Coordinates of C-alpha atoms and ligand atoms in Angstrom, one line a residue:
M1 CA 37.3 -42.1 -28.0
I2 CA 38.7 -39.6 -26.1
K3 CA 37.5 -36.9 -27.7
Y4 CA 34.2 -38.6 -28.2
L5 CA 33.5 -39.0 -25.1
S6 CA 34.8 -35.0 -24.2
I7 CA 32.0 -34.0 -27.1
L8 CA 29.0 -36.2 -25.3
C9 CA 30.1 -34.2 -21.9
V10 CA 30.1 -30.8 -23.2
T11 CA 25.9 -31.7 -24.9
L12 CA 24.9 -33.0 -21.6
H13 CA 25.9 -30.2 -19.5
L14 CA 24.8 -27.9 -22.1
N15 CA 21.5 -30.1 -21.8
T16 CA 21.0 -29.3 -18.5
M17 CA 21.6 -26.0 -18.4
A18 CA 19.8 -25.2 -21.1
A19 CA 16.8 -24.5 -18.2
N20 CA 19.0 -21.5 -17.5
V21 CA 19.8 -19.9 -21.2
N22 CA 17.9 -17.2 -21.6
P23 CA 15.2 -18.4 -18.7
R24 CA 11.4 -17.1 -19.0
V25 CA 9.7 -17.0 -15.8
C26 CA 6.2 -17.0 -15.3
I27 CA 5.4 -14.8 -11.9
I28 CA 1.9 -15.8 -10.4
G29 CA 0.1 -12.7 -8.8
A30 CA 0.8 -9.1 -8.5
G31 CA 0.8 -8.5 -4.8
I32 CA 4.3 -8.0 -2.6
A33 CA 5.4 -10.9 -3.9
G34 CA 5.1 -10.7 -7.6
L35 CA 5.9 -7.2 -7.8
T36 CA 9.2 -7.4 -6.2
S37 CA 9.7 -10.3 -8.0
A38 CA 9.0 -8.5 -10.8
R39 CA 11.6 -5.7 -9.7
Y40 CA 14.1 -7.5 -9.8
L41 CA 14.0 -9.8 -12.2
K42 CA 13.6 -6.8 -15.0
E43 CA 16.9 -5.4 -13.4
E44 CA 18.8 -8.4 -14.6
G45 CA 17.1 -8.7 -17.9
I46 CA 15.5 -11.7 -17.5
H47 CA 12.7 -12.3 -19.2
F48 CA 9.3 -12.8 -17.1
N49 CA 5.5 -12.4 -17.4
V50 CA 3.3 -11.4 -14.0
L51 CA -0.6 -13.3 -14.2
E52 CA -2.9 -11.5 -11.9
A53 CA -6.4 -12.6 -11.5
T54 CA -7.9 -9.6 -10.6
K55 CA -7.7 -6.1 -12.1
Y56 CA -5.6 -4.8 -9.8
I57 CA -2.0 -4.8 -8.0
G58 CA -1.4 -4.6 -4.8
G59 CA -3.2 -7.8 -3.5
T60 CA -4.8 -8.0 -0.2
W61 CA -3.7 -4.7 1.0
R62 CA -6.2 -2.6 -1.4
Y63 CA -9.9 -2.3 0.4
E64 CA -12.7 -3.5 -1.2
Q65 CA -16.0 -3.1 0.5
R66 CA -17.7 -6.1 -1.2
V67 CA -17.6 -9.7 0.1
G68 CA -18.5 -13.1 -1.8
N69 CA -17.7 -13.1 -5.4
D70 CA -17.0 -10.1 -7.8
E71 CA -18.5 -9.2 -11.4
Y72 CA -16.5 -12.5 -12.7
G73 CA -18.3 -14.8 -10.3
L74 CA -14.6 -15.5 -8.5
P75 CA -14.2 -15.5 -4.8
I76 CA -13.1 -12.1 -3.4
H77 CA -8.8 -11.9 -2.9
T78 CA -8.2 -9.2 -0.6
S79 CA -9.2 -9.8 3.4
M80 CA -8.5 -6.0 4.4
Y81 CA -10.6 -4.2 6.2
K82 CA -11.6 -0.4 6.6
H83 CA -9.9 0.8 10.0
L84 CA -6.2 -1.5 9.5
R85 CA -3.5 -0.1 10.5
T86 CA -0.6 -1.6 9.9
N87 CA 0.4 -4.3 12.7
L88 CA 4.1 -3.9 12.1
P89 CA 5.9 -0.3 12.4
K90 CA 6.4 1.1 9.2
A91 CA 10.7 0.5 9.0
T92 CA 9.7 -2.8 9.3
M93 CA 8.0 -3.0 6.5
E94 CA 10.1 -1.2 4.1
L95 CA 11.2 -2.3 0.5
H96 CA 14.8 -2.4 -0.7
G97 CA 15.9 0.9 -1.5
F98 CA 12.5 2.8 -1.5
P99 CA 11.7 4.9 1.6
I100 CA 8.2 4.3 3.2
P101 CA 7.0 8.3 2.8
K102 CA 8.6 10.1 5.8
E103 CA 5.4 12.1 6.7
Y104 CA 3.8 8.3 7.5
P105 CA 3.4 8.0 10.9
S106 CA 5.0 4.8 12.9
F107 CA 1.9 2.6 11.7
P108 CA 0.7 3.3 8.4
T109 CA -3.2 2.9 7.7
R110 CA -3.7 -0.1 4.9
E111 CA -4.5 3.0 2.1
M112 CA -1.1 4.6 2.7
F113 CA 0.4 1.6 3.0
Y114 CA -1.4 0.4 -0.5
D115 CA -0.1 3.8 -2.1
Y116 CA 3.2 2.9 -1.3
I117 CA 3.4 -0.1 -2.8
K118 CA 1.5 1.6 -6.0
A119 CA 4.2 3.7 -6.0
Y120 CA 7.0 1.4 -6.0
A121 CA 5.1 -0.6 -9.0
K122 CA 5.2 3.2 -10.7
Y123 CA 8.8 3.9 -9.9
Y124 CA 10.1 0.6 -11.3
D125 CA 8.1 0.5 -13.8
V126 CA 7.1 -3.0 -13.5
E127 CA 3.5 -2.8 -14.2
K128 CA 4.0 -3.2 -18.5
Y129 CA 4.7 -6.7 -17.5
I130 CA 1.6 -7.7 -15.7
K131 CA -1.1 -9.2 -17.1
L132 CA -4.5 -8.4 -15.1
L133 CA -7.8 -10.3 -14.9
H134 CA -5.5 -13.3 -16.2
N135 CA -6.1 -16.5 -13.6
V136 CA -3.4 -19.3 -13.6
M137 CA -5.2 -22.4 -13.8
H138 CA -3.0 -24.9 -14.1
V139 CA 0.8 -25.4 -13.5
R140 CA 1.8 -28.8 -15.0
R141 CA 5.7 -29.6 -14.8
V142 CA 6.2 -31.5 -18.7
E143 CA 9.5 -33.1 -19.2
N144 CA 11.9 -30.2 -17.8
K145 CA 9.3 -27.0 -18.6
W146 CA 6.6 -26.3 -16.5
K147 CA 3.1 -25.5 -18.7
V148 CA 1.6 -22.5 -17.1
K149 CA -2.4 -22.7 -18.3
Y150 CA -4.4 -19.3 -17.8
K151 CA -7.1 -17.5 -18.4
H152 CA -8.3 -14.2 -18.9
I153 CA -11.3 -14.0 -17.4
P154 CA -13.3 -11.4 -19.5
S155 CA -13.2 -12.7 -22.4
E156 CA -12.3 -16.4 -21.4
T157 CA -9.7 -16.9 -23.8
E158 CA -7.0 -19.7 -22.7
Y159 CA -3.5 -20.0 -22.9
E160 CA -0.8 -22.4 -22.3
E161 CA 2.7 -21.2 -22.0
D162 CA 6.0 -23.0 -21.4
Y163 CA 8.1 -21.5 -18.8
D164 CA 11.6 -22.7 -16.9
F165 CA 10.4 -21.1 -13.4
V166 CA 7.5 -20.7 -11.7
I167 CA 7.3 -18.0 -8.6
V168 CA 4.2 -18.7 -7.0
G169 CA 3.5 -15.2 -4.7
S170 CA -1.1 -15.5 -4.9
G171 CA -0.7 -15.6 -1.6
H172 CA -2.0 -17.4 1.7
H173 CA -4.5 -15.1 3.3
S174 CA -7.7 -15.5 1.5
K175 CA -9.2 -18.7 1.6
P176 CA -10.7 -18.8 5.0
N177 CA -10.1 -21.4 7.4
Y178 CA -13.5 -22.0 8.9
P179 CA -14.0 -24.4 12.2
N180 CA -16.4 -26.8 12.5
I181 CA -18.4 -26.4 15.4
E182 CA -21.4 -28.5 17.0
G183 CA -24.8 -27.2 16.3
E184 CA -23.6 -23.7 14.4
N185 CA -26.4 -24.3 11.9
L186 CA -28.9 -23.7 14.8
F187 CA -27.8 -20.3 15.4
K188 CA -30.0 -18.4 14.1
G189 CA -27.4 -15.3 14.5
T190 CA -24.8 -14.1 11.9
I191 CA -21.8 -15.6 10.9
I192 CA -18.6 -14.5 9.3
H193 CA -14.9 -15.3 8.7
S194 CA -12.9 -12.3 9.4
H195 CA -11.7 -12.5 5.8
D196 CA -15.5 -10.8 4.8
Y197 CA -14.7 -8.5 7.6
R198 CA -14.7 -5.1 6.8
V199 CA -16.5 -2.4 9.0
P200 CA -17.6 -2.8 12.6
D201 CA -21.0 -0.8 12.1
P202 CA -23.1 -3.5 11.4
Y203 CA -22.3 -4.8 14.8
K204 CA -23.7 -1.3 16.6
H205 CA -25.4 -2.1 19.9
R206 CA -25.2 -6.0 19.6
K207 CA -23.9 -8.8 21.5
V208 CA -20.9 -10.1 19.3
L209 CA -18.3 -13.1 19.7
I210 CA -15.2 -13.1 18.5
V211 CA -13.2 -16.6 18.0
G212 CA -9.3 -17.0 17.9
A213 CA -6.8 -14.3 19.2
G214 CA -4.3 -14.2 16.4
P215 CA -3.5 -11.0 15.0
S216 CA -6.5 -10.4 13.4
G217 CA -8.6 -11.9 15.8
M218 CA -7.0 -9.2 18.7
D219 CA -6.9 -6.3 15.8
I220 CA -10.9 -6.8 15.0
S221 CA -11.9 -7.6 18.5
L222 CA -11.1 -4.0 19.3
D223 CA -12.2 -2.5 16.1
V224 CA -15.7 -4.2 16.8
A225 CA -15.6 -3.4 20.5
E226 CA -15.6 0.3 19.6
V227 CA -19.6 -0.1 19.1
S228 CA -20.8 -3.4 20.1
K229 CA -23.2 -4.1 23.2
T230 CA -20.9 -6.8 24.3
L231 CA -17.3 -8.3 23.0
V232 CA -16.9 -11.9 24.0
H233 CA -13.9 -13.3 23.2
S234 CA -13.1 -17.2 22.8
H235 CA -9.9 -18.2 22.4
H236 CA -7.5 -20.9 23.8
S237 CA -4.2 -18.9 23.4
K238 CA -1.4 -19.0 26.2
V239 CA -0.5 -15.4 25.0
N240 CA -0.4 -13.0 28.4
F241 CA -2.3 -10.3 26.9
R242 CA -1.8 -7.5 29.6
T243 CA -4.4 -5.0 27.8
P244 CA -6.9 -2.7 30.0
F245 CA -10.1 -4.0 28.0
P246 CA -13.0 -2.1 28.6
S247 CA -15.8 -3.6 30.7
H248 CA -18.2 -5.1 28.2
Y249 CA -15.2 -7.4 26.7
I250 CA -15.6 -10.9 27.5
Q251 CA -13.3 -13.7 27.6
K252 CA -13.9 -17.1 26.9
P253 CA -12.4 -20.4 26.5
D254 CA -13.2 -22.6 23.5
I255 CA -16.8 -23.0 22.2
K256 CA -18.4 -26.3 23.1
K257 CA -21.7 -26.0 20.9
F258 CA -23.7 -22.9 19.7
N259 CA -27.8 -23.6 20.0
E260 CA -30.5 -21.3 18.8
T261 CA -29.4 -17.9 21.0
G262 CA -26.1 -18.4 21.7
V263 CA -22.9 -20.3 22.5
I264 CA -22.4 -23.1 25.0
F265 CA -18.6 -22.7 26.4
V266 CA -15.7 -25.7 27.0
D267 CA -16.3 -24.4 30.8
G268 CA -20.0 -25.1 31.1
T269 CA -21.2 -21.2 30.6
F270 CA -23.7 -20.0 28.3
E271 CA -23.4 -16.3 26.6
E272 CA -26.4 -15.1 24.6
I273 CA -24.8 -13.9 21.1
D274 CA -26.1 -11.7 18.6
D275 CA -23.1 -12.2 15.6
V276 CA -19.9 -14.4 15.3
I277 CA -17.0 -13.6 13.7
Y278 CA -14.6 -16.6 13.0
C279 CA -10.6 -14.6 13.2
T280 CA -9.4 -18.8 12.9
G281 CA -7.2 -17.8 10.2
Y282 CA -6.6 -19.1 6.4
Q283 CA -5.7 -22.1 4.4
Y284 CA -3.1 -22.7 2.0
D285 CA -4.7 -23.2 -1.2
Y286 CA -3.1 -23.6 -4.8
P287 CA -5.6 -25.3 -6.7
F288 CA -3.6 -24.7 -9.9
I289 CA -0.6 -26.7 -8.7
H290 CA -0.8 -30.4 -10.7
E291 CA 0.5 -33.1 -8.8
S292 CA 3.4 -33.1 -10.9
S293 CA 5.0 -30.7 -9.2
G294 CA 6.3 -33.3 -6.4
L295 CA 4.6 -31.3 -3.6
T296 CA 2.4 -32.1 -0.7
I297 CA 0.2 -29.7 0.1
S298 CA -2.1 -29.5 2.7
P299 CA -4.5 -26.7 4.2
H300 CA -1.7 -25.9 6.8
S301 CA 1.2 -27.2 5.4
V302 CA 3.2 -27.2 1.8
T303 CA 6.4 -29.5 1.8
P304 CA 9.2 -30.3 1.4
L305 CA 10.3 -26.8 1.0
Y306 CA 14.1 -25.5 1.1
K307 CA 15.0 -22.5 2.5
Y308 CA 11.2 -22.1 2.8
M309 CA 10.6 -20.7 0.0
V310 CA 12.2 -23.7 -2.9
N311 CA 10.1 -26.8 -4.1
I312 CA 12.6 -29.8 -3.5
N313 CA 11.6 -32.1 -5.7
Q314 CA 11.6 -29.4 -8.5
P315 CA 13.6 -26.4 -7.3
S316 CA 12.3 -24.5 -10.6
M317 CA 9.3 -23.7 -8.7
I318 CA 9.7 -21.2 -6.2
F319 CA 7.0 -20.5 -3.4
M320 CA 6.9 -16.7 -2.0
G321 CA 6.2 -15.7 1.7
L322 CA 5.4 -19.2 3.1
V323 CA 6.8 -17.7 6.6
V324 CA 4.9 -17.0 9.7
R325 CA 6.0 -14.8 12.2
A326 CA 8.1 -12.6 10.8
C327 CA 8.7 -9.3 9.2
L328 CA 6.6 -10.3 6.2
V329 CA 7.4 -7.6 3.9
V330 CA 11.1 -7.6 4.4
A331 CA 11.1 -11.5 4.0
L332 CA 9.0 -11.4 1.1
D333 CA 11.7 -9.0 -0.5
A334 CA 14.4 -10.6 0.3
Q335 CA 12.9 -14.0 -1.4
A336 CA 12.2 -12.0 -4.3
R337 CA 16.0 -11.4 -4.2
Y338 CA 17.4 -14.9 -3.3
T339 CA 15.4 -16.3 -6.1
T340 CA 16.3 -13.2 -8.8
A341 CA 20.1 -14.4 -8.2
L342 CA 19.0 -18.6 -8.4
I343 CA 17.1 -17.8 -11.7
K344 CA 20.8 -15.7 -13.0
G345 CA 23.1 -18.1 -12.0
N346 CA 24.5 -16.2 -9.2
F347 CA 24.9 -19.1 -7.0
T348 CA 23.6 -23.1 -7.4
L349 CA 21.2 -24.7 -4.7
P350 CA 22.9 -27.8 -2.6
S351 CA 21.6 -31.4 -4.7
Q352 CA 18.1 -32.7 -4.1
K353 CA 19.4 -35.1 -1.6
E354 CA 21.0 -31.8 1.0
M355 CA 18.4 -29.7 0.3
L356 CA 15.4 -32.9 1.9
N357 CA 18.3 -33.4 4.9
E358 CA 18.1 -30.2 5.6
W359 CA 14.2 -30.2 5.8
Q360 CA 13.7 -33.6 7.4
H361 CA 15.9 -32.2 9.8
S362 CA 13.7 -29.5 10.6
V363 CA 10.7 -31.6 10.6
D364 CA 12.1 -34.5 13.1
V365 CA 13.1 -31.5 15.7
L366 CA 9.2 -30.7 14.9
R367 CA 8.0 -33.9 15.6
S368 CA 10.6 -34.4 18.3
N369 CA 9.0 -31.5 20.0
G370 CA 5.2 -32.6 19.2
R371 CA 4.6 -29.8 17.2
P372 CA 2.8 -30.3 14.4
L373 CA 2.9 -30.4 10.7
S374 CA 2.2 -26.7 10.2
H375 CA 4.7 -25.0 12.2
I376 CA 7.2 -26.0 9.2
H377 CA 6.4 -22.4 8.4
L378 CA 7.5 -20.2 11.4
L379 CA 10.3 -18.2 11.4
A380 CA 9.9 -16.4 14.8
E381 CA 12.9 -16.6 16.5
K382 CA 14.7 -17.8 13.6
E383 CA 14.1 -15.0 11.3
D384 CA 17.0 -13.2 11.8
Q385 CA 19.0 -16.0 11.1
Y386 CA 17.0 -16.8 8.0
Y387 CA 18.2 -13.5 6.7
E388 CA 21.9 -14.9 7.4
E389 CA 21.7 -17.9 5.2
L390 CA 19.7 -16.2 2.9
T391 CA 23.1 -13.8 1.9
K392 CA 25.8 -16.5 2.8
Q393 CA 24.3 -19.0 0.0
S394 CA 22.8 -15.9 -2.6
G395 CA 24.8 -13.2 -2.0
I396 CA 22.0 -10.3 -1.8
D397 CA 22.1 -7.9 0.8
R398 CA 21.5 -9.1 4.5
V399 CA 18.1 -8.2 6.1
P400 CA 19.8 -6.2 8.7
P401 CA 19.4 -7.6 12.0
V402 CA 17.7 -4.7 13.4
M403 CA 14.5 -5.5 11.6
F404 CA 14.1 -8.8 14.1
K405 CA 15.0 -7.0 17.2
I406 CA 12.5 -3.7 16.2
R407 CA 9.7 -7.2 15.4
A408 CA 11.1 -8.6 19.2
L409 CA 10.2 -5.0 20.9
D410 CA 6.7 -4.5 19.2
T411 CA 5.6 -8.0 20.2
Q412 CA 6.6 -7.3 23.7
A413 CA 4.1 -4.0 23.3
K414 CA 1.7 -5.5 21.7
L415 CA 1.6 -7.8 25.1
D416 CA 1.5 -4.7 27.0
N417 CA -1.6 -2.9 25.4
L418 CA -2.9 -3.3 22.1
Y419 CA -4.6 -0.1 22.7
T420 CA -1.3 2.0 22.5
Y421 CA 2.0 -0.2 21.1
R422 CA 1.5 2.2 18.0
N423 CA 2.2 5.1 19.5
Y424 CA 5.7 4.3 19.2
V425 CA 8.2 5.3 16.9
Y426 CA 10.7 3.4 16.0
T427 CA 13.8 4.8 13.7
V428 CA 17.1 3.0 12.9
I429 CA 20.3 4.3 13.5
D430 CA 22.2 1.5 11.8
N431 CA 22.1 -2.1 11.0
E432 CA 22.4 -3.3 14.8
N433 CA 20.3 -0.2 16.2
F434 CA 17.0 2.0 16.5
V435 CA 15.9 3.9 19.0
R436 CA 12.3 4.0 19.9
N437 CA 10.3 7.2 20.6
L438 CA 6.4 7.9 21.8
E439 CA 4.7 9.6 18.9
T440 CA 3.4 12.7 19.7
E441 CA 0.3 14.3 18.5
S442 CA 1.9 16.8 16.3
S443 CA 4.2 14.0 14.3
S444 CA 1.3 12.0 13.8
K445 CA -1.8 11.8 11.8
K446 CA -4.0 9.9 13.2
N447 CA -6.2 7.6 11.5
N448 CA -9.7 8.8 11.9
G449 CA -12.3 5.8 12.8
T450 CA -9.8 3.3 14.0
A451 CA -10.3 1.4 17.1
I452 CA -6.7 2.1 17.9
Ligands
FAD1 C1 -5.9 -8.1 7.2 C2 -4.1 -8.7 6.5 C3 -3.8 -7.7 7.5 C4 -2.3 -7.6 7.1 N1 -1.3 -6.8 7.8 C5 0.0 -6.8 7.9 C6 1.0 -6.0 8.3 O1 0.6 -4.9 8.9 N2 2.1 -5.8 8.1 C7 2.5 -6.9 7.3 O2 3.8 -7.0 7.2 N3 1.9 -8.3 6.7 C8 0.5 -7.8 7.2 N4 -0.2 -8.7 6.2 C9 0.5 -10.0 5.4 C10 0.4 -9.4 4.3 O3 -0.2 -10.8 3.5 C11 1.4 -9.1 3.2 O4 2.1 -7.8 3.9 C12 1.9 -9.0 2.3 O5 0.6 -8.4 1.5 C13 1.6 -10.8 1.2 O6 1.5 -10.0 -0.1 P1 1.7 -11.6 -1.0 O7 2.6 -10.8 -2.7 O8 2.4 -13.0 -1.0 O9 0.0 -11.9 -1.0 P2 -1.3 -11.1 -1.9 O10 -1.4 -9.8 -1.1 O11 -2.7 -11.8 -1.1 O12 -1.0 -10.9 -3.2 C14 -1.5 -12.2 -4.2 C15 -1.8 -11.7 -5.3 O13 -2.1 -13.3 -6.0 C16 -3.3 -13.1 -7.3 N5 -3.3 -14.9 -7.1 C17 -4.2 -15.5 -6.3 N6 -4.2 -16.6 -6.6 C18 -4.4 -16.0 -8.6 C19 -4.0 -17.1 -9.4 N7 -4.3 -18.3 -9.7 N8 -4.0 -16.3 -11.2 C20 -3.3 -15.2 -10.7 N9 -3.0 -14.6 -9.8 C21 -3.6 -15.1 -8.4 C22 -4.4 -12.0 -5.9 O14 -5.1 -11.7 -7.1 C23 -3.3 -11.6 -5.4 O15 -3.3 -10.0 -6.1 C24 -1.3 -8.6 6.7 C25 -2.2 -9.4 5.9 C26 -3.9 -9.7 6.0 C27 -5.0 -10.3 5.4
NAG2 C1 -29.3 -22.4 24.9 O1 -28.8 -22.9 25.8 C2 -28.6 -22.3 26.9 C3 -27.6 -22.9 28.1 O2 -28.0 -24.1 28.1 C4 -29.9 -22.0 27.2 O3 -30.4 -21.3 28.5 C5 -31.1 -20.9 26.3 O4 -32.2 -21.3 26.8 C6 -30.5 -22.4 25.3 N1 -31.7 -21.4 23.6 C7 -32.3 -22.3 23.4 C8 -33.4 -21.1 22.1 O5 -32.9 -23.3 23.4
NAG3 C1 24.2 -10.9 -9.3 O1 25.4 -11.1 -9.3 C2 26.0 -9.7 -10.0 C3 28.0 -10.2 -9.9 O2 28.1 -10.2 -8.5 C4 25.5 -8.6 -9.0 O3 25.9 -7.5 -9.6 C5 24.0 -8.6 -9.4 O4 23.7 -7.7 -8.5 C6 23.7 -10.1 -8.7 N1 22.0 -10.3 -8.7 C7 21.4 -10.6 -7.6 C8 20.1 -10.7 -8.1 O5 22.0 -10.8 -6.5
NAG4 C1 -12.0 13.1 11.7 O1 -13.2 13.0 10.6 C2 -14.0 14.2 10.7 C3 -15.2 14.4 10.0 O2 -15.1 13.4 8.7 C4 -13.1 15.5 10.5 O3 -13.7 16.6 11.2 C5 -11.6 15.7 11.8 O4 -10.9 16.3 11.7 C6 -11.0 14.5 11.6 N1 -9.9 14.3 12.8 C7 -8.6 13.7 12.1 C8 -7.1 13.4 12.8 O5 -8.3 13.7 10.7

């Protein structure tokens, strides 16, 4: 009898472990999330595929002049604009073990950073694992597998495959979050979202309204203000921007309503407006994720996630990059290493109950501070502690504290002056320390045509 029981136990044990023996991993998207995951899984000899809907790797970093739909009728994914330079110093955007070229300026242009991503994919030889033009349509949990349905776009051939793990790296800066403002339909001017902003040229000598004061709102305001007649900036940010804005830059509170020729603001003032650019952020959008995932996905939150990435209800599904206010590239890279260590079996997750408790605690903290659930994705001042926790649990190399320190000083520099913060060079000395200098003309290749 005793012998019989022990055999039964062994069998049960093997069954529950089955997912970890030669696991098959599906990576959705070939942006930074997908490419870093591919590199690390490859290094561990784990079987994986990368499914990428577009013809290209690099995700949002690949500039595309077109807006709207592509030649296959799919929405253009990228939100990149022509004059973009990174809004973080290159030291905080470096992928693990792959230095950003020394000759790059402190805040590289988008072309430079895209070239860097392409060089990474080539160096780690991951392109052969990527199925381009393969759009993931459906991810469903059936018994103990993920059934992934995807389509080769040009031929419309559909496939369905079983996977043990799914890494969701489809990005979340693609689906515009439009505000719903009264009278918008009356307005005779143009309205776009920053997702579709490419160049300032159409705004030459025009009266332009920018809505929103997040990173895109600030950056695009300065880009457009270079050419526009006036730049009306409507927002409710409480941030104390000390930038010396030009005289044709006018700050306004939130919009009350549109009429045919312009906008009435909540303070009752009116401005005549030709064109509007909504820099009102993006929505989480995972149309392919079936409810069997056990997740609650709303436009502004994905819950419940452990460590900002593991689907607590089905812990073999991992979401990459769902952190706000962080060195996103570095965070993605650390998440890819954590995920690989998890799949490799280097560590095991806490029980579902423990993960849920930890998550519930962070929700309770938000609620008691009167903050919305969307803030569940905010890292901000918790960023360095997060890296510490990931390392402690999984054994991955720690993202050094110097990253967060640089980001903090850069944030200050942005508050001081959005025109000049990119003139600083941040040089990492060691894991804790860095120096900051002013970039000299000779050490920098200034981006031609940028507003900064
Ligand atoms: C305008 C802009 C400027 C930014 N500037 C900076 C910066 O200066 N510094 C910084 O650190 N971060 C910046 N970011 C953040 C940026 O999102 C990250 O740097 C990083 O590129 C995110 O990578 P990702 O792989 O998560 O997503 P993405 O780059 O969005 O890649 C997702 C990929 O998934 C694919 N995909 C989507 N759905 C499917 C599907 N159903 N099936 C198959 N494939 C799919 C997409 O085609 C895409 O290739 C910026 C973002 C934007 C939008
Ligand atoms: C829009 O509203 C403003 C302010 O009330 C007004 O001056 C302007 O004439 C209105 N435009 C039209 C076309 O009604
Ligand atoms: C997993 O552990 C092994 C042995 O300690 C280590 O060599 C490897 O780098 C780890 N993998 C990851 C992704 O952390
Ligand atoms: C900017 O572009 C102009 C014209 O294309 C060129 O003459 C000039 O040298 C460029 N400046 C820099 C700093 O690259």
